[in-house]
Structures are given as C-alpha cells and as structure tokens.
PDB file of C-alpha atoms in Angstrom:
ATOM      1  CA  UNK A   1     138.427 188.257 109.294  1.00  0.00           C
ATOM      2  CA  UNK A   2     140.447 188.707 105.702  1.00  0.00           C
ATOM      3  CA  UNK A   3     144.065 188.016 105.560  1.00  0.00           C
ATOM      4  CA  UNK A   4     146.200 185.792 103.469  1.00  0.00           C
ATOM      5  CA  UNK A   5     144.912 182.499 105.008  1.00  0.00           C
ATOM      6  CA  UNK A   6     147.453 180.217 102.655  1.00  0.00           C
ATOM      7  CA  UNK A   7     150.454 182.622 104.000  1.00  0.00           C
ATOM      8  CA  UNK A   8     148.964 181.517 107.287  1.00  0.00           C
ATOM      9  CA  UNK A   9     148.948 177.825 106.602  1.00  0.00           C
ATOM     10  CA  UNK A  10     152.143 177.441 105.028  1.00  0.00           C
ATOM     11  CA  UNK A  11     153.755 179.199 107.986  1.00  0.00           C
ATOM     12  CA  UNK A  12     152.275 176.878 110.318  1.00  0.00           C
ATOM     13  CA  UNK A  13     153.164 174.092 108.203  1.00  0.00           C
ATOM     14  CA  UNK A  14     156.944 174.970 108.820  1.00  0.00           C
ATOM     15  CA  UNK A  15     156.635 175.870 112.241  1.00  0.00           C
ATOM     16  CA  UNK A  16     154.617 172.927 113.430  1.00  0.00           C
ATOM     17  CA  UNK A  17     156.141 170.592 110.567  1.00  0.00           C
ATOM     18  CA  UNK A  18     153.577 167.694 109.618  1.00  0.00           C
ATOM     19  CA  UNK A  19     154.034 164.607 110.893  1.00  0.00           C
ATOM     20  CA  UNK A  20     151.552 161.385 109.951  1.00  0.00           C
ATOM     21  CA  UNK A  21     151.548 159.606 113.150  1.00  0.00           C
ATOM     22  CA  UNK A  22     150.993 160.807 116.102  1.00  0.00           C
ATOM     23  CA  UNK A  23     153.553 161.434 118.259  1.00  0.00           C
ATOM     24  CA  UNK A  24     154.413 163.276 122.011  1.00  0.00           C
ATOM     25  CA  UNK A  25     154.978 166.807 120.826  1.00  0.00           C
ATOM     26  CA  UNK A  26     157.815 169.134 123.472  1.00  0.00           C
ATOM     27  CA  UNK A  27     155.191 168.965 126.429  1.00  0.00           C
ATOM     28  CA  UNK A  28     154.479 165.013 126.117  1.00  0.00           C
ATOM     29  CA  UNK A  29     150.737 165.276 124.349  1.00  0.00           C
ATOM     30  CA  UNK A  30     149.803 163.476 122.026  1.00  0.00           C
ATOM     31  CA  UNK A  31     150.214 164.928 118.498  1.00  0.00           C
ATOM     32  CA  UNK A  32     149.478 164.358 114.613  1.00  0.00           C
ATOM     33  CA  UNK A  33     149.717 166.010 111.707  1.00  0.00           C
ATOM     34  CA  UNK A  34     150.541 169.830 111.860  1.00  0.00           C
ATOM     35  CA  UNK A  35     150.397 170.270 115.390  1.00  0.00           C
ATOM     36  CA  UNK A  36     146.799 169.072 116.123  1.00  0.00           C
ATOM     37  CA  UNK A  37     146.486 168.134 119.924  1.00  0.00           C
ATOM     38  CA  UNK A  38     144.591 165.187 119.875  1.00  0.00           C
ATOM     39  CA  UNK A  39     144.794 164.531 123.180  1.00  0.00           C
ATOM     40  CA  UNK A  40     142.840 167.502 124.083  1.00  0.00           C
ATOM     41  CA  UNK A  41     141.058 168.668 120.816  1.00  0.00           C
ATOM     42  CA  UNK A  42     140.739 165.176 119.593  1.00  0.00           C
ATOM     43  CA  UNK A  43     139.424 164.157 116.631  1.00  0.00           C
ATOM     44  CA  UNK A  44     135.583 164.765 115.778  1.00  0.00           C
ATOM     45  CA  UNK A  45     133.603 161.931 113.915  1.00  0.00           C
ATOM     46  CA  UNK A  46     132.980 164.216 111.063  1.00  0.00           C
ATOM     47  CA  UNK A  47     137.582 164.607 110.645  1.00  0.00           C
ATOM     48  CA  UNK A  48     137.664 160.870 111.239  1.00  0.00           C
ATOM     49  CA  UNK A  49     135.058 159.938 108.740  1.00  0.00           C
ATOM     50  CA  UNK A  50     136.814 162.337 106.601  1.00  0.00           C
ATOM     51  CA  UNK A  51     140.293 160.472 107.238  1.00  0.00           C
ATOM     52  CA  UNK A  52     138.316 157.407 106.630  1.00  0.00           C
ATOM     53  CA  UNK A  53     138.267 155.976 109.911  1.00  0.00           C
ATOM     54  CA  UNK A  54     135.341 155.460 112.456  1.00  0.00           C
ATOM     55  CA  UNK A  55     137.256 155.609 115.628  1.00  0.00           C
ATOM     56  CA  UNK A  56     140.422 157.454 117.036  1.00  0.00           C
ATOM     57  CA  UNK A  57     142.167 154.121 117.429  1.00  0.00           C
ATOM     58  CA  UNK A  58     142.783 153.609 113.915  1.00  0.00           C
ATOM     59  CA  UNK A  59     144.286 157.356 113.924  1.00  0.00           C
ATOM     60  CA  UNK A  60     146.643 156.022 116.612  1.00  0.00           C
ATOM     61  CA  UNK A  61     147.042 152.607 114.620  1.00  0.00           C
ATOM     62  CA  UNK A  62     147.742 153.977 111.182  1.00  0.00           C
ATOM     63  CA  UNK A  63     148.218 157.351 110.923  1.00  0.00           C
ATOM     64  CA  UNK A  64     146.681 160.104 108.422  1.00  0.00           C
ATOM     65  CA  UNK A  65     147.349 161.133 104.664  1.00  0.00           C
ATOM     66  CA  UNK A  66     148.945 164.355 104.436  1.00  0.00           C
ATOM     67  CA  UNK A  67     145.491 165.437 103.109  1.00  0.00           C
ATOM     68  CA  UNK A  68     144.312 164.215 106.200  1.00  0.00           C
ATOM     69  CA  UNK A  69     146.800 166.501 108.051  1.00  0.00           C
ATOM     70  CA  UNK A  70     145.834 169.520 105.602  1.00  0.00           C
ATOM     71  CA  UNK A  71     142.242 169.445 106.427  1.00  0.00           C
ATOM     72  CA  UNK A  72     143.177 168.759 110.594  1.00  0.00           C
ATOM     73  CA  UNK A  73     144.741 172.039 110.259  1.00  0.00           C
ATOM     74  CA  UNK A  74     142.120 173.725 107.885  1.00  0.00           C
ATOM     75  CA  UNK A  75     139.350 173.322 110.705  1.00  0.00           C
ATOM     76  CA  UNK A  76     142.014 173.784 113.490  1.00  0.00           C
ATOM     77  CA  UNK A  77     142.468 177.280 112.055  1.00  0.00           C
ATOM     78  CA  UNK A  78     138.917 177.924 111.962  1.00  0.00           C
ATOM     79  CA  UNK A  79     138.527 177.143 115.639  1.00  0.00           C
ATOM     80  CA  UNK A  80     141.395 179.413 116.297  1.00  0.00           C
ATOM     81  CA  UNK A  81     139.585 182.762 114.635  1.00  0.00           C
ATOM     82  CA  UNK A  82     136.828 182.172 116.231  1.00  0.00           C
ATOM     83  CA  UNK A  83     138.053 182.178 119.703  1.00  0.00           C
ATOM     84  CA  UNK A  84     140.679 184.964 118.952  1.00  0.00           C
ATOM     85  CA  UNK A  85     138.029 187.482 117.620  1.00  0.00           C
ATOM     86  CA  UNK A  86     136.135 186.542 120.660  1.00  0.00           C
ATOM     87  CA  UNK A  87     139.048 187.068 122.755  1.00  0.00           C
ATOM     88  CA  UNK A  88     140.607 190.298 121.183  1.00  0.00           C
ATOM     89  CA  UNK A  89     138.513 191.959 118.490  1.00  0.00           C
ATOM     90  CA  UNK A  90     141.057 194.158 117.680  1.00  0.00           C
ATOM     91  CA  UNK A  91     142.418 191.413 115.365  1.00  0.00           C
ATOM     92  CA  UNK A  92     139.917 191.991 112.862  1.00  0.00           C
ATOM     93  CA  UNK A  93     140.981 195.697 112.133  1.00  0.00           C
ATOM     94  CA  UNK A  94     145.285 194.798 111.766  1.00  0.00           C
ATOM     95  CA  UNK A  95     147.050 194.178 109.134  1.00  0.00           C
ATOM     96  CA  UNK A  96     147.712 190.682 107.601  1.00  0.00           C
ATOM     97  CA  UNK A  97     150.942 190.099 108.397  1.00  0.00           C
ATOM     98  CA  UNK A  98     149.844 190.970 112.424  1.00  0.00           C
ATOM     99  CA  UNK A  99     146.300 189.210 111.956  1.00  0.00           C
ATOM    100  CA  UNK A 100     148.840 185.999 111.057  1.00  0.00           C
ATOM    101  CA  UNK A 101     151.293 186.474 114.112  1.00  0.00           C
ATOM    102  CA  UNK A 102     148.441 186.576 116.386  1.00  0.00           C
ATOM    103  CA  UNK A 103     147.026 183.739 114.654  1.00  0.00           C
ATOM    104  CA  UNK A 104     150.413 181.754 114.718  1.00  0.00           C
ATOM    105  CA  UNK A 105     150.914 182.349 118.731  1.00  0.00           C
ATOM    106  CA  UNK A 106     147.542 181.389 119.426  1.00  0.00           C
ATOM    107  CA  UNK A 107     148.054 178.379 117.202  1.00  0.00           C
ATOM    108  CA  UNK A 108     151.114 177.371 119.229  1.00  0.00           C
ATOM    109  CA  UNK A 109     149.864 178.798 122.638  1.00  0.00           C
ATOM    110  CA  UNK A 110     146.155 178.194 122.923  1.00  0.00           C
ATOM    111  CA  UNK A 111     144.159 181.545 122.815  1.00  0.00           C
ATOM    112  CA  UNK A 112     143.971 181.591 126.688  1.00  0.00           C
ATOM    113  CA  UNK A 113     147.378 181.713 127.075  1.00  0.00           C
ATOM    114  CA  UNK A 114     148.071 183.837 124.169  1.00  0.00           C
ATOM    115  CA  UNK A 115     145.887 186.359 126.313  1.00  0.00           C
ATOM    116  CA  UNK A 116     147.950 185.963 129.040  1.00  0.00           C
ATOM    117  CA  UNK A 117     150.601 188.536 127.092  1.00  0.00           C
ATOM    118  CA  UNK A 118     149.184 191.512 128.550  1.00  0.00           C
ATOM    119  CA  UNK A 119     151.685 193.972 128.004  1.00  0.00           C
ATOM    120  CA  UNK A 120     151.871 192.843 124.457  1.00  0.00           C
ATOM    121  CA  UNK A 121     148.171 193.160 123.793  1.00  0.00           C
ATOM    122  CA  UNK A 122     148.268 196.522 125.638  1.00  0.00           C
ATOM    123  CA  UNK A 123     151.050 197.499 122.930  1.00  0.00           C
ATOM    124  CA  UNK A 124     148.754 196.080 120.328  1.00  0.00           C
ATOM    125  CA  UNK A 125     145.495 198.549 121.827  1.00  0.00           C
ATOM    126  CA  UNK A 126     147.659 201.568 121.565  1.00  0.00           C
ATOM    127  CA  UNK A 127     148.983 200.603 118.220  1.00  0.00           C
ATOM    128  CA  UNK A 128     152.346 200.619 119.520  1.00  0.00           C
ATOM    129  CA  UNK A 129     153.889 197.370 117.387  1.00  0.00           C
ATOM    130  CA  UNK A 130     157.346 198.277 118.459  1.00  0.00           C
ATOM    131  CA  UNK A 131     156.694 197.570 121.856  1.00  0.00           C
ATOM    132  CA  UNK A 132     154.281 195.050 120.844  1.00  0.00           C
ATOM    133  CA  UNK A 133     156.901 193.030 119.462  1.00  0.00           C
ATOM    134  CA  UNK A 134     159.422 193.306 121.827  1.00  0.00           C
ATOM    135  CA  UNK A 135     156.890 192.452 124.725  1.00  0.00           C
ATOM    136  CA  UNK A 136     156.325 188.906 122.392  1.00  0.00           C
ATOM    137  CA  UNK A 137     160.446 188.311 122.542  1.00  0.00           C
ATOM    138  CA  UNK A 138     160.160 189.195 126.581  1.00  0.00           C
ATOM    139  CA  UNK A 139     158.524 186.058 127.055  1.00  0.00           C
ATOM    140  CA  UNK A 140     158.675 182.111 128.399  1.00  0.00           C
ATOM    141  CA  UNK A 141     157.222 181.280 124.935  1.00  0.00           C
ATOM    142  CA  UNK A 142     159.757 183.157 122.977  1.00  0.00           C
ATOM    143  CA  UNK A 143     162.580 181.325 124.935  1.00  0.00           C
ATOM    144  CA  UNK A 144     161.272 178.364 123.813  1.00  0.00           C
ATOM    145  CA  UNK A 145     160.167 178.981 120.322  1.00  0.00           C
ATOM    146  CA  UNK A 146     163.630 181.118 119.770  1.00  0.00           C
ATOM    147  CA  UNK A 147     163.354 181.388 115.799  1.00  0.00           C
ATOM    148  CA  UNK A 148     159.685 181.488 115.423  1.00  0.00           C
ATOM    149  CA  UNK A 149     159.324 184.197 117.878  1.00  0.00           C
ATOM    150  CA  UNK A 150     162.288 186.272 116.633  1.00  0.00           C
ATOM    151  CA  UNK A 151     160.382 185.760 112.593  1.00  0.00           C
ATOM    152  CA  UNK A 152     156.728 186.586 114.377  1.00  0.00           C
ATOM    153  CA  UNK A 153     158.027 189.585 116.290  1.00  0.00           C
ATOM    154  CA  UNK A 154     160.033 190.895 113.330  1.00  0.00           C
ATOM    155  CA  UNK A 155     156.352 190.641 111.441  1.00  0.00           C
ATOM    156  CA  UNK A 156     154.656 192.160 114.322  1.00  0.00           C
ATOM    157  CA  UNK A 157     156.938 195.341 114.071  1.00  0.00           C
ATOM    158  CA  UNK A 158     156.911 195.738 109.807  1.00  0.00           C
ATOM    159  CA  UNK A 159     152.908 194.872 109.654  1.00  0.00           C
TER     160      UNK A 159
END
C-alpha cells in the first residue's frame, strides 16, 4: 500500500499524543506510548528486547524512551495495513490522504469496528467521499473524537 507513511505517523502522534508510561487511556486500558494497547496487543519479546527489557513488568515499572514509543507505533502501523487491506481492499486503490483517514480510524477504532461503519464504507465503494465523510461525522466515534473526526472527515471529502 503507498501513501505518505510519515504524514501518517505524525498525525497519529498528535492524535494519540505519546506518553512514556503507561497509563488508563478514555476506556480504562492500559496504555503507553502513542496509543499502543498493551493490555490487549501487549508487548512482543522481540519490542521488549528492543526497549531493552525482558519482561512487560519493567515496561510497567519504568516506562519506554520515546524511541521506544516510535518503534511501538512503527510495528503497530504495520499490523494495522495488514488487517485493513484484508478487511477492505479498496484501500489500496484511494488516495493518500483517504488511505491515512482509514488508517487513522482503524488506528483509534480497531479494524473490526472500523468495519462496523457500513454506510461509510458503502460511500467509500461507490466513490461517493461526500457522503463518505459525512457518514464518519454521523457516528458514536465522531462524538467522541469531536476534532479528529471533523479533521479526518474534512480529508475524507478533499482526498
């Protein structure tokens, strides 16, 4: 999939923000870094050795480098294209700036509940990114996200 993967990172480094320790992100899991569920992803031996650490404790204990955080997030987006262009492969054939929404949401969301938008990835089928967009603002997610979603839908429409 080719986009502008450092647009992409640095998005998701505002949105998520980076944080070194982990901490309970809005729905009470635990967190670290830029937005890495650890509580459900967790941390494979390869990151940790990486981090320098041999066990998940010493994450909890003492926190990561931002370097640490950077390369959390680096395979953390890999994971995510994966299981989007499984998903949807429509992704592969939009433009950057939609290839990165989509990314973004299912950063934030999880792909399986980023697939959950129906409408909006009807919208996205027919090439309709008006309606696309406006289908991502009509939405839980959006209500809770307000700013992100307003700057990922306003993408979504101008491609």
């Amino acid at each position: 999939m080719k986009y502008n993967r450092q647009k992409l990172t640095d998005m998701l480094i505002v949105h998520e923000g980076c944080v070194l320790t982990v901490y309970l992100d809005s729905l009470g899991i635990d967190t670290i870094g830029i937005g890495r569920n650890i509580q459900h992803r967790g941390i494979t031996d390869k990151e940790l050795t990486y981090l320098g650490y041999y066990d998940i404790i010493d994450v909890y204990a003492e926190g990561i480098t931002e370097d640490g955080a950077r390369h959390l997030l680096e395979n953390d987006i890999s994971i995510v294209e994966r299981e989007l262009l499984e998903a949807h492969s429509c992704v592969e054939f939009l433009t950057d700036n939609r290839i990165i929404v989509l990314l973004n949401m299912a950063f934030n969301l999880g792909v399986p509940r980023l697939c959950k938008f129906r409408k909006m990835w009807a919208e996205i089928h027919e090439k309709d990114f008006n309606a696309a967009s406006h289908e991502m603002l009509d939405s839980k997610w959006a209500r809770q996200v307000k700013g992100r979603a307003t700057e990922l839908a306003d993408l979504m429409k101008a491609g």
